Amino acid sequence: MSNAAIPTSAAAKEESASALSFYGIWLIAAAALVVLPLIFSSGGSLTSFSLIGIAIIFALSYNILLGQTGLLSFGHAVQYGLGGFLAVHAMNAVASHNWPIPLPVIPLVGGIGGMAFALLVGWVMTKRAGTVFAMISLGIGELVASSSLILRSVFGGESGITTDRTSLMPLFGWTFGPQIQVYYLIAFWVMISAIAMYALTRTPLGRICNAVRDNPERVEFIGYDPHVVRYLAYMFAGFFAGIAGGLTAINFEIANSAYLGATQSGLVLFSAFIGGTAYFFGPILGAILVTYLQLGLTNVTSVWQLYFGIIFIAIVMFAPGGIAGILMKHRPLIRAGTLRFVIPSYLVAAIPTLALALGIILTIETVARFSGGDAINLFGIPFAATAPTTWVTAAVLLVGGFLVARITWRRIAEAWDRAATVARDRGYLA
Amino acid sequence: MTAAIQVNAVEKSFGNVQIIRDLNLSVAKGERHAIIGPNGAGKSTTFNLISGHIKPTSGEIRLNGEVTSGLRPFEINRRGLSRSFQVTNVFARMTVWENVRCAVLWATGHRYAFWKNVDTLPEVKQRTAQILDEIHLSHRRDVPAGLLTYAEQRELEIGITIAGGASVIMLDEPTAGMSHAETERAVALIRRLTEGRTLVIVEHDMSVVFGLADRISVLVYGHIIASGTPEEIRGNPKVKEAYLGEEVD
């Protein structure tokens, strides 16, 4: 009897400890959202944080489809954009009728818009998963994006529809004119949406979504209709995408056809995938990184999309689990205490890999700026695109970096094998 | 008494090829019924027809008296029939615990609920733990199903099948590819888990069939040529000629 009691109390202790660390993470996240603008208070960083927050909601909503339910959508921006348009129309209506509705409620209108559209087209779309769903989502995306240019009364044509977020009733003295107030509005919705989407993964529906992702055929034999499961997932994804769209409309005080297009759909796919779709927090990392790169790279280089493409291909080929996948791979090693086996090999590999990356960058920029571009500035070192010395440097970095890096990568693999073997022996790795 | 499964004059053709011809089968409630037959006889097709995986070209199938031919698999499952697969068919990226729990959710009435925390549903938790205990996989509960050994995956397959509490259980070659010791273990498991339920089993291993079944049906070229107790089947000259040969004496 006493033998049975000990593991139970240990399990209870473990459970309460994990509950503590679980709530701790959310509290830290909330605190970080509150404190961030106090540390980085410039207008530029406030704008960046606002956009990152929106991107987080959008990427998480996308992962309800891709990571949770196994639906690859090429048209997720449709719900996002329609949410944005509905939010703009709602704001204008509220302002013109002087309805007592404050701005923080508006994203909910966007969410309902995204969900309503999903409700409308979703049943047909989610009949099949896989290629069929992907193709239909692409088609719907194009359809809506091109319609938005034709139906001028609703979408405002090429110029879009503008609004004034300060024209709504103030809330506790906040007019939401200053960017800091908009930031906090977005941060509030980031927290709410992230918690809601996380909670969704822990419900019966959320788990059946995973089952549909893994094996839709078998789901039919445990009482569930995978079509209904996909449809519900699609509506939830549409709802949260609509919230993100509503926040974008508030942030920019405009909604236009670009919100709905394939570029936007591609970007969210890209964020979720780079971050890693297998873990809930993956798309958050992806959204932060992609938005940050997008904002940062556009100032530095005209071919920033090329870098996005390279990063995407590299992730797909070498780390299909994304950043979250790479991080979580180390968890059993940390637990087994064998992380120190691999760290030195990482540090050694970092040098030639960095050289290789610089070689790639220098090559791309040389090609991009060869005819009439300005000088290349690579971390403070100037290069001229027309100078043969630049070409030689690029070639040496590229080829030399690759050859040396390949050796160090092999070292990493060996160190990994050793660390994993020990971790397996200690029972931390299946 | 109405039969648990009643198959009346079912035909199934794929294009011009007729796989099932005039299939008639009756499985009484609480019976352990084995379907045997040579390779390509249509045993798996019969399973697929009864479980709704494919629809009959003509004829009628009843589950506990209710017509189920034409219904979707999940509709048939909700009426109390659950099946396993010849090829292991689990949720590979989910843990053993989650695999079984998913199979418990509909039966415990939680359906598509998105307002309940799945981790705190007491009856779900209890039933999942009980099933895991019964299939001897409690110690592997947090392992992704895709990483289990073959025999463990077969056990999980059975666990998922019985988890919903269906009254009719259909197992498609549950011991295929198992060693002798594993087979014995699996048969004991099946015997225990299907206690008080109706069992339909497709099996190649004759010792399993004759040890487990109350009644046996012999399927040859999509048609049942004989149905009866193990003794009757053993003594049936038509069966001997068509299928068993010297294997059973």
XYZ file of C-alpha atoms in Angstrom:
679
model
C 0.000 0.000 0.000
C 2.709 2.442 0.968
C 4.490 1.576 -2.249
C 1.442 2.625 -4.189
C 1.044 5.825 -2.238
C 4.505 7.188 -2.901
C 4.344 7.395 -6.694
C 0.851 8.897 -6.455
C 1.984 11.759 -4.279
C 5.081 12.192 -6.439
C 2.859 12.326 -9.505
C 0.617 14.866 -7.792
C 3.620 16.981 -6.937
C 4.871 16.743 -10.499
C 1.435 17.697 -11.762
C 1.198 20.782 -9.583
C 4.765 21.742 -10.499
C 3.961 21.488 -14.195
C 0.761 23.465 -13.607
C 2.825 26.164 -11.942
C 5.347 26.343 -14.760
C 2.429 26.304 -17.226
C 0.710 29.340 -15.712
C 4.121 30.881 -15.156
C 4.790 30.930 -18.879
C 1.547 32.766 -19.605
C 2.157 35.259 -16.808
C 5.666 35.932 -18.071
C 4.303 36.406 -21.588
C 1.692 38.866 -20.330
C 4.277 40.741 -18.277
C 6.602 40.888 -21.269
C 3.834 42.379 -23.423
C 3.185 45.055 -20.792
C 6.838 45.904 -20.198
C 8.192 45.759 -23.781
C 7.083 49.253 -24.880
C 8.469 50.716 -21.649
C 11.928 49.437 -22.565
C 11.772 50.048 -26.310
C 9.633 53.152 -26.509
C 10.609 54.576 -29.904
C 7.866 54.958 -32.495
C 9.569 52.471 -34.773
C 9.714 49.698 -32.222
C 6.104 50.328 -31.173
C 5.030 49.871 -34.779
C 7.149 46.728 -35.046
C 5.708 45.238 -31.859
C 2.192 45.969 -33.052
C 2.795 44.206 -36.351
C 4.499 41.274 -34.641
C 1.548 40.893 -32.278
C -0.892 40.753 -35.193
C 1.381 38.305 -37.026
C 1.410 36.040 -33.954
C -2.384 35.779 -33.871
C -2.506 35.234 -37.623
C 0.193 32.530 -37.593
C -1.393 30.748 -34.630
C -4.743 30.754 -36.403
C -3.063 29.268 -39.457
C -1.611 26.516 -37.348
C -5.075 25.409 -36.245
C -5.298 24.262 -39.853
C -1.779 23.125 -40.707
C -0.275 21.938 -37.452
C -3.378 20.786 -35.607
C -5.652 19.453 -38.319
C -3.238 18.792 -41.176
C -4.895 21.181 -43.632
C -2.501 23.022 -45.938
C -4.193 26.283 -46.895
C -2.920 28.632 -49.572
C -5.672 31.149 -48.954
C -5.714 31.892 -45.254
C -5.465 35.640 -45.936
C -9.045 35.586 -47.204
C -10.454 35.299 -43.702
C -7.849 37.733 -42.406
C -8.624 40.297 -45.075
C -12.382 39.938 -44.862
C -12.108 40.371 -41.106
C -10.165 43.541 -41.778
C -12.749 44.890 -44.218
C -15.625 44.075 -41.907
C -13.805 45.785 -39.050
C -13.313 48.942 -41.130
C -16.959 48.996 -42.148
C -17.977 48.400 -38.545
C -15.776 51.235 -37.316
C -17.220 53.616 -39.888
C -20.770 52.559 -39.038
C -20.181 52.898 -35.299
C -18.617 56.321 -35.796
C -21.325 57.641 -38.071
C -24.173 56.453 -35.831
C -22.382 57.366 -32.617
C -23.062 53.915 -31.225
C -21.578 53.399 -27.768
C -19.152 50.687 -28.911
C -15.492 51.172 -27.992
C -12.620 50.259 -30.325
C -11.337 47.184 -28.404
C -14.535 45.340 -29.382
C -13.946 45.860 -33.109
C -11.466 42.932 -33.577
C -14.288 40.651 -32.460
C -16.316 41.926 -35.408
C -13.382 41.008 -37.642
C -13.307 37.566 -36.085
C -16.995 37.050 -36.690
C -16.464 38.159 -40.299
C -13.671 35.620 -40.802
C -15.735 32.913 -39.190
C -18.861 33.766 -41.178
C -16.975 33.402 -44.443
C -15.505 30.092 -43.252
C -19.014 28.972 -42.339
C -20.163 29.839 -45.834
C -17.460 28.228 -47.975
C -15.954 25.825 -45.447
C -18.330 22.906 -45.804
C -17.469 22.444 -49.471
C -13.786 23.211 -48.943
C -13.180 20.759 -46.134
C -14.920 17.806 -47.725
C -11.482 16.507 -48.599
C -8.089 17.222 -47.060
C -4.714 17.138 -48.798
C -4.252 18.400 -52.331
C -7.966 18.975 -52.905
C -8.236 21.318 -49.936
C -4.984 23.090 -50.855
C -6.168 23.692 -54.431
C -9.620 24.916 -53.404
C -8.097 27.258 -50.824
C -5.853 28.681 -53.529
C -8.832 29.119 -55.835
C -10.995 30.795 -53.190
C -8.082 33.047 -52.309
C -7.668 34.223 -55.883
C -11.413 34.531 -56.335
C -11.903 36.785 -53.328
C -8.752 38.800 -53.933
C -9.756 39.574 -57.526
C -13.374 40.225 -56.554
C -12.165 42.807 -54.092
C -10.914 44.919 -56.980
C -14.204 44.585 -58.849
C -16.741 45.070 -56.038
C -15.797 48.666 -55.362
C -18.630 49.552 -53.009
C -17.576 46.917 -50.501
C -13.816 46.804 -50.961
C -13.093 50.311 -52.252
C -11.200 49.170 -55.338
C -7.451 49.644 -55.460
C -7.325 52.383 -52.865
C -9.266 50.357 -50.305
C -11.475 51.714 -47.557
C -10.185 54.058 -44.895
C -11.363 54.691 -41.388
C -10.493 56.724 -38.336
C -9.936 54.706 -35.198
C -10.163 57.778 -32.965
C -13.707 58.496 -34.136
C -15.121 55.805 -31.864
C -16.030 56.509 -28.258
C -12.990 56.705 -25.970
C -12.531 54.022 -23.340
C -11.304 55.158 -19.901
C -9.932 58.268 -21.567
C -8.085 56.279 -24.237
C -8.756 57.518 -27.755
C -6.430 54.986 -29.391
C -4.846 57.754 -31.413
C -1.280 57.235 -30.104
C 0.483 54.094 -31.268
C 1.208 53.025 -27.668
C -2.523 52.695 -27.003
C -2.981 50.696 -30.182
C -0.080 48.521 -29.116
C -1.765 47.687 -25.816
C -5.024 47.010 -27.614
C -3.174 44.549 -29.851
C -1.267 43.041 -26.914
C -4.565 42.467 -25.126
C -5.959 40.586 -28.113
C -2.719 38.639 -28.555
C -3.034 37.331 -25.009
C -6.744 36.545 -25.304
C -6.368 34.849 -28.685
C -3.259 32.875 -27.772
C -4.860 31.568 -24.586
C -8.080 30.723 -26.419
C -6.241 28.929 -29.217
C -4.095 27.044 -26.743
C -7.168 26.055 -24.776
C -8.744 24.840 -28.010
C -5.918 22.337 -28.453
C -6.793 20.885 -25.055
C -10.444 20.228 -25.775
C -12.048 17.067 -27.170
C -12.382 18.825 -30.541
C -8.730 19.915 -30.450
C -7.539 16.380 -29.860
C -9.777 14.939 -32.544
C -8.294 17.535 -34.909
C -4.904 15.947 -34.208
C -6.379 12.534 -34.866
C -7.788 13.741 -38.189
C -4.356 15.127 -39.043
C -2.677 11.807 -38.279
C -5.219 9.405 -39.725
C -8.586 10.639 -41.032
C -9.584 7.149 -42.112
C -9.316 5.722 -38.624
C -11.205 8.667 -37.119
C -14.296 7.484 -38.976
C -14.112 4.241 -37.028
C -14.071 5.863 -33.615
C -17.342 7.681 -34.206
C -16.212 10.969 -35.751
C -16.914 12.504 -39.120
C -13.553 13.949 -40.227
C -15.392 16.344 -42.512
C -17.176 17.952 -39.561
C -13.905 18.093 -37.614
C -12.134 19.845 -40.492
C -15.062 22.225 -40.959
C -15.045 23.242 -37.293
C -11.269 23.688 -37.346
C -11.615 25.816 -40.458
C -14.168 28.056 -38.743
C -12.009 28.530 -35.664
C -9.012 29.337 -37.845
C -11.167 31.808 -39.748
C -12.342 33.423 -36.531
C -8.858 34.107 -35.199
C -7.557 35.145 -38.623
C -10.444 37.636 -38.711
C -9.364 39.027 -35.345
C -5.855 39.524 -36.721
C -7.338 41.226 -39.781
C -9.477 43.484 -37.581
C -6.404 44.499 -35.599
C -4.533 45.267 -38.819
C -7.399 47.480 -39.929
C -7.242 49.321 -36.624
C -3.481 49.625 -36.805
C -3.335 51.046 -40.343
C -6.825 52.599 -40.412
C -7.341 51.102 -43.828
C -8.339 47.831 -45.459
C -7.354 47.101 -49.042
C -7.151 44.210 -51.445
C -3.536 43.448 -50.485
C -4.836 42.030 -47.192
C -6.618 39.263 -49.050
C -3.984 38.281 -51.560
C -1.686 35.362 -52.141
C 1.339 37.234 -50.763
C -0.319 37.546 -47.393
C -1.415 33.893 -47.506
C 2.115 32.836 -48.400
C 3.620 34.892 -45.612
C 1.506 33.267 -42.913
C 2.276 29.792 -44.228
C 5.916 30.783 -44.209
C 5.764 32.074 -40.610
C 4.028 28.995 -39.260
C 6.347 26.621 -41.074
C 9.594 28.384 -40.144
C 8.482 28.545 -36.531
C 7.455 24.903 -36.528
C 3.923 23.571 -36.808
C 4.282 20.605 -34.468
C 4.367 22.760 -31.337
C 1.883 25.363 -30.229
C 4.558 28.029 -29.696
C 6.247 27.361 -33.050
C 4.173 29.803 -35.111
C 4.754 32.461 -32.445
C 8.502 32.204 -32.997
C 7.960 32.148 -36.750
C 5.731 35.218 -36.692
C 8.245 37.165 -34.605
C 11.169 36.214 -36.820
C 9.435 36.698 -40.158
C 7.881 40.041 -39.231
C 11.158 41.234 -37.788
C 13.081 40.159 -40.894
C 10.445 41.647 -43.148
C 10.659 45.012 -41.397
C 14.439 44.903 -41.051
C 15.465 43.460 -44.389
C 13.355 45.790 -46.515
C 15.531 48.676 -45.303
C 18.775 46.868 -46.064
C 18.250 45.090 -49.337
C 15.898 45.243 -52.283
C 15.897 41.478 -52.746
C 14.665 40.620 -49.251
C 12.139 38.153 -50.653
C 15.015 36.142 -52.067
C 16.377 35.692 -48.550
C 12.961 34.601 -47.355
C 12.945 31.997 -50.071
C 16.392 30.725 -49.121
C 15.487 30.514 -45.439
C 12.281 28.683 -46.304
C 14.040 26.151 -48.519
C 16.743 25.622 -45.891
C 14.131 24.965 -43.189
C 12.106 22.617 -45.385
C 15.214 20.658 -46.332
C 17.236 20.575 -43.137
C 14.823 21.249 -40.288
C 11.264 20.364 -41.318
C 10.213 20.772 -37.671
C 11.075 24.482 -37.856
C 12.704 26.486 -35.083
C 10.463 24.933 -32.446
C 11.416 21.495 -33.717
C 15.122 22.288 -33.422
C 14.665 23.648 -29.905
C 12.509 20.788 -28.677
C 14.939 18.226 -30.047
C 17.305 19.358 -27.324
C 14.871 18.852 -24.492
C 15.684 15.180 -23.835
C 19.383 16.042 -23.983
C 18.966 18.793 -21.399
C 17.045 16.427 -19.159
C 19.631 13.703 -19.553
C 22.415 16.212 -18.983
C 24.124 15.420 -22.277
C 23.676 18.797 -23.932
C 27.329 19.577 -23.191
C 28.289 16.857 -25.679
C 26.904 18.840 -28.592
C 27.531 22.484 -27.616
C 31.254 22.503 -28.568
C 30.486 21.091 -32.005
C 27.881 23.842 -32.500
C 30.385 26.543 -31.632
C 32.969 25.080 -33.995
C 30.426 24.770 -36.790
C 29.164 28.319 -36.285
C 32.312 29.892 -37.751
C 32.426 28.253 -41.206
C 28.617 28.285 -41.416
C 28.665 32.022 -40.829
C 31.342 32.386 -43.517
C 29.139 30.396 -45.887
C 26.151 32.604 -45.080
C 28.223 35.755 -45.699
C 29.381 34.261 -48.987
C 25.783 33.664 -50.028
C 24.761 37.187 -49.018
C 27.702 38.773 -50.804
C 26.988 36.772 -53.956
C 23.303 37.701 -53.954
C 23.973 41.376 -53.336
C 26.690 41.452 -56.010
C 24.303 40.035 -58.575
C 21.451 42.262 -57.417
C 23.474 45.464 -57.516
C 25.784 44.741 -60.451
C 24.018 47.065 -62.857
C 23.711 50.473 -61.305
C 23.165 49.555 -57.697
C 24.688 51.311 -54.729
C 27.640 49.937 -52.784
C 27.274 46.864 -50.625
C 27.729 47.351 -46.914
C 28.260 44.015 -45.230
C 28.279 44.586 -41.472
C 30.302 47.758 -41.863
C 32.641 46.512 -44.582
C 32.028 48.193 -47.950
C 32.103 46.162 -51.167
C 31.685 47.298 -54.759
C 29.525 45.014 -56.850
C 31.611 45.635 -59.962
C 35.009 44.948 -58.354
C 36.606 41.549 -59.029
C 37.948 41.547 -55.465
C 34.361 41.394 -54.270
C 33.649 38.430 -56.525
C 36.745 36.610 -55.317
C 35.866 37.286 -51.679
C 32.352 36.021 -52.238
C 33.608 32.904 -53.996
C 36.162 32.138 -51.295
C 33.599 32.578 -48.512
C 31.032 30.549 -50.388
C 33.170 27.602 -51.468
C 35.615 27.612 -48.558
C 32.862 28.127 -46.031
C 30.838 25.289 -47.492
C 33.737 22.817 -47.588
C 34.790 23.499 -44.005
C 31.205 23.756 -42.769
C 30.401 20.343 -44.209
C 33.082 18.769 -42.048
C 31.873 20.546 -38.918
C 28.258 19.543 -39.653
C 29.354 15.931 -39.730
C 30.966 16.523 -36.327
C 27.634 17.801 -35.026
C 25.921 14.643 -36.231
C 28.502 12.486 -34.473
C 28.246 14.473 -31.243
C 24.468 14.178 -31.517
C 24.628 10.442 -31.833
C 26.729 10.208 -28.710
C 24.498 12.549 -26.718
C 21.343 10.785 -27.890
C 22.707 7.349 -27.083
C 23.476 8.381 -23.534
C 20.103 10.102 -23.214
C 18.437 6.932 -24.445
C 20.351 4.848 -21.936
C 19.196 7.150 -19.184
C 15.613 6.804 -20.373
C 14.994 10.361 -21.543
C 14.660 9.526 -25.211
C 12.347 6.940 -26.726
C -33.594 -12.873 -31.149
C -32.231 -10.445 -33.707
C -28.729 -11.200 -34.884
C -25.890 -8.816 -34.065
C -24.874 -8.854 -37.709
C -27.108 -9.992 -40.517
C -25.812 -9.911 -44.085
C -28.446 -10.649 -46.723
C -27.557 -11.393 -50.350
C -24.809 -8.796 -50.535
C -22.943 -8.356 -53.799
C -19.922 -6.159 -54.414
C -18.287 -5.439 -57.734
C -15.316 -3.266 -58.541
C -15.909 -2.435 -62.180
C -16.558 -5.714 -63.934
C -14.914 -7.782 -61.253
C -17.329 -9.291 -58.780
C -15.542 -9.681 -55.462
C -18.486 -10.678 -53.281
C -21.286 -12.884 -54.642
C -24.511 -13.544 -52.778
C -22.989 -13.185 -49.336
C -25.181 -14.350 -46.472
C -23.944 -14.259 -42.936
C -25.565 -14.228 -39.542
C -23.706 -13.581 -36.308
C -25.675 -14.014 -33.089
C -25.254 -11.650 -30.165
C -22.422 -12.617 -27.858
C -20.993 -15.051 -30.368
C -17.328 -15.292 -31.365
C -17.428 -15.713 -35.086
C -14.395 -16.346 -37.277
C -14.268 -15.806 -41.020
C -11.676 -17.917 -42.759
C -10.802 -18.475 -46.364
C -7.915 -18.547 -48.789
C -6.092 -15.371 -49.828
C -8.202 -13.152 -52.041
C -11.442 -14.766 -50.921
C -12.851 -11.352 -49.940
C -12.493 -11.493 -46.165
C -11.227 -7.939 -45.810
C -13.817 -6.766 -48.339
C -16.493 -8.381 -46.186
C -15.137 -6.453 -43.200
C -15.100 -3.250 -45.196
C -18.691 -3.812 -46.278
C -19.991 -4.500 -42.789
C -18.107 -1.580 -41.218
C -19.226 0.845 -43.917
C -15.780 1.424 -45.377
C -17.214 0.482 -48.777
C -20.833 0.241 -49.870
C -22.421 -2.939 -51.249
C -23.479 -2.965 -54.890
C -26.671 -4.691 -53.815
C -28.081 -6.497 -50.800
C -28.620 -5.450 -47.223
C -26.616 -5.433 -44.001
C -28.204 -5.114 -40.581
C -26.584 -4.311 -37.253
C -28.726 -5.374 -34.286
C -31.714 -5.427 -36.595
C -31.154 -1.945 -38.042
C -30.197 -1.539 -41.703
C -26.680 -0.112 -41.896
C -25.727 -0.720 -45.521
C -25.263 2.692 -47.100
C -24.352 4.404 -43.842
C -20.949 6.039 -43.317
C -18.401 4.287 -41.064
C -18.819 6.753 -38.205
C -22.580 6.331 -38.299
C -22.187 2.572 -38.051
C -19.617 3.007 -35.296
C -22.034 5.145 -33.309
C -24.583 2.327 -33.579
C -22.218 0.007 -31.767
C -19.793 -1.572 -34.218
C -16.062 -1.101 -34.005
C -13.326 -2.631 -36.122
C -9.571 -2.947 -36.257
C -7.375 -3.010 -39.336
C -5.120 -5.596 -40.855
C -2.444 -2.986 -41.421
C -1.764 -1.093 -38.216
C -3.837 2.047 -38.365
C -3.145 4.210 -35.317
C -2.575 7.939 -34.791
C 1.174 7.867 -35.238
C 2.180 11.294 -33.931
C -0.018 11.115 -30.852
C 0.911 9.321 -27.669
C -0.508 5.941 -26.685
C -2.629 7.682 -24.071
C -4.061 10.145 -26.585
C -4.745 7.397 -29.100
C -6.951 5.523 -26.692
C -8.485 8.684 -25.285
C -9.601 9.840 -28.745
C -11.396 6.532 -29.147
C -13.160 7.047 -25.804
C -14.371 10.607 -26.457
C -17.389 10.001 -28.679
C -18.687 7.141 -26.588
C -18.503 9.228 -23.412
C -20.634 11.891 -25.086
C -18.056 14.641 -25.523
C -18.320 14.650 -29.302
C -17.031 17.868 -30.881
C -16.960 19.776 -27.591
C -14.627 22.776 -27.704
C -15.606 24.169 -24.312
C -14.339 21.331 -22.123
C -10.806 20.610 -20.971
C -10.076 17.130 -22.234
C -7.503 16.509 -19.505
C -9.945 16.934 -16.659
C -12.862 14.787 -17.794
C -12.990 12.165 -15.053
C -14.817 9.390 -16.903
C -12.576 9.816 -19.960
C -9.477 9.658 -17.815
C -10.674 6.632 -15.924
C -11.760 4.710 -18.988
C -8.563 5.486 -20.881
C -6.466 4.333 -17.951
C -8.528 1.171 -17.700
C -8.139 0.333 -21.397
C -4.392 0.990 -21.257
C -4.196 -1.287 -18.286
C -6.107 -3.991 -20.107
C -3.896 -3.880 -23.180
C -0.778 -3.760 -20.975
C 0.477 -0.463 -22.353
C 0.208 1.731 -19.246
C 3.983 1.928 -18.970
C 4.168 3.233 -22.565
C 1.433 5.838 -22.241
C 3.539 8.862 -23.160
C 5.276 7.305 -26.153
C 4.144 8.418 -29.621
C 2.264 5.509 -31.195
C 4.537 5.587 -34.223
C 7.491 4.626 -32.036
C 5.929 1.495 -30.516
C 7.109 -1.975 -31.453
C 5.000 -3.866 -33.954
C 3.372 -6.105 -31.338
C 2.626 -3.072 -29.151
C 1.043 -1.275 -32.088
C -1.168 -4.305 -32.700
C -2.240 -4.214 -29.060
C -2.919 -0.500 -29.297
C -4.947 -1.196 -32.429
C -7.134 -3.558 -30.401
C -7.282 -1.037 -27.558
C -8.566 1.719 -29.874
C -11.109 -0.700 -31.297
C -12.631 -1.672 -27.967
C -12.240 1.735 -26.259
C -15.574 3.094 -27.482
C -17.422 0.240 -25.781
C -19.005 -1.076 -28.986
C -21.135 -4.197 -28.635
C -19.838 -5.679 -31.876
C -16.076 -5.918 -32.317
C -14.495 -6.842 -35.643
C -10.810 -7.704 -35.698
C -9.009 -8.058 -39.022
C -6.098 -10.472 -38.609
C -5.114 -9.232 -35.153
C -2.195 -11.651 -34.834
C -0.752 -11.231 -38.336
C 3.024 -10.994 -38.256
C 3.286 -11.895 -34.589
C 5.597 -14.484 -33.078
C 4.126 -17.561 -31.408
C 4.444 -16.116 -27.906
C 2.995 -12.770 -28.990
C 0.093 -14.548 -30.678
C -0.753 -16.429 -27.506
C -0.698 -13.210 -25.541
C -2.874 -11.475 -28.110
C -5.440 -14.295 -28.146
C -5.719 -14.219 -24.357
C -6.146 -10.461 -24.591
C -8.857 -10.732 -27.251
C -10.681 -13.417 -25.306
C -10.720 -11.278 -22.180
C -11.578 -7.964 -23.837
C -14.448 -9.291 -25.925
C -16.106 -11.009 -22.970
C -19.845 -10.362 -23.229
C -19.554 -8.779 -26.676
C -19.999 -10.045 -30.188
C -16.717 -10.745 -31.955
C -16.101 -11.189 -35.659
C -12.551 -12.072 -36.508
C -10.619 -12.709 -39.705
C -7.631 -14.889 -39.054
C -5.163 -17.046 -40.934
C -3.764 -18.858 -37.928
C -5.975 -21.957 -37.607
C -5.007 -22.627 -33.994
C -6.268 -19.153 -33.124
C -9.470 -19.681 -35.100
C -10.348 -23.060 -33.649
C -9.315 -22.046 -30.156
C -11.298 -18.838 -30.091
C -14.373 -19.136 -32.277
C -17.834 -20.405 -31.361
C -18.775 -20.450 -35.016
C -16.799 -20.307 -38.226
C -17.753 -19.178 -41.713
C -15.696 -20.223 -44.700
C -15.431 -17.694 -47.490
C -14.293 -18.798 -50.920
C -14.378 -16.514 -53.984
C -16.635 -14.020 -52.255
C -19.210 -16.575 -51.222
C -19.749 -18.313 -47.892
C -19.673 -22.041 -48.587
C -20.183 -23.189 -45.018
C -21.057 -21.805 -41.619
C -21.067 -23.752 -38.365
C -19.332 -24.785 -35.172
C -15.628 -25.648 -35.357
C -16.542 -29.362 -35.335
C -19.001 -28.973 -38.178
C -16.475 -27.024 -40.209
C -13.775 -29.582 -39.519
C -16.059 -32.349 -40.761
C -17.485 -30.488 -43.735
C -16.254 -32.168 -46.959
C -16.900 -29.030 -49.041
C -14.632 -27.020 -46.771
C -11.959 -29.677 -46.829
C -11.998 -29.725 -50.572
C -12.077 -26.017 -51.095
C -9.778 -24.734 -48.476
C -8.601 -26.614 -45.436
C -7.017 -29.590 -47.118
C -4.731 -31.335 -44.710
C -4.268 -28.332 -42.495
C -6.968 -29.381 -40.034
C -7.298 -32.972 -39.030
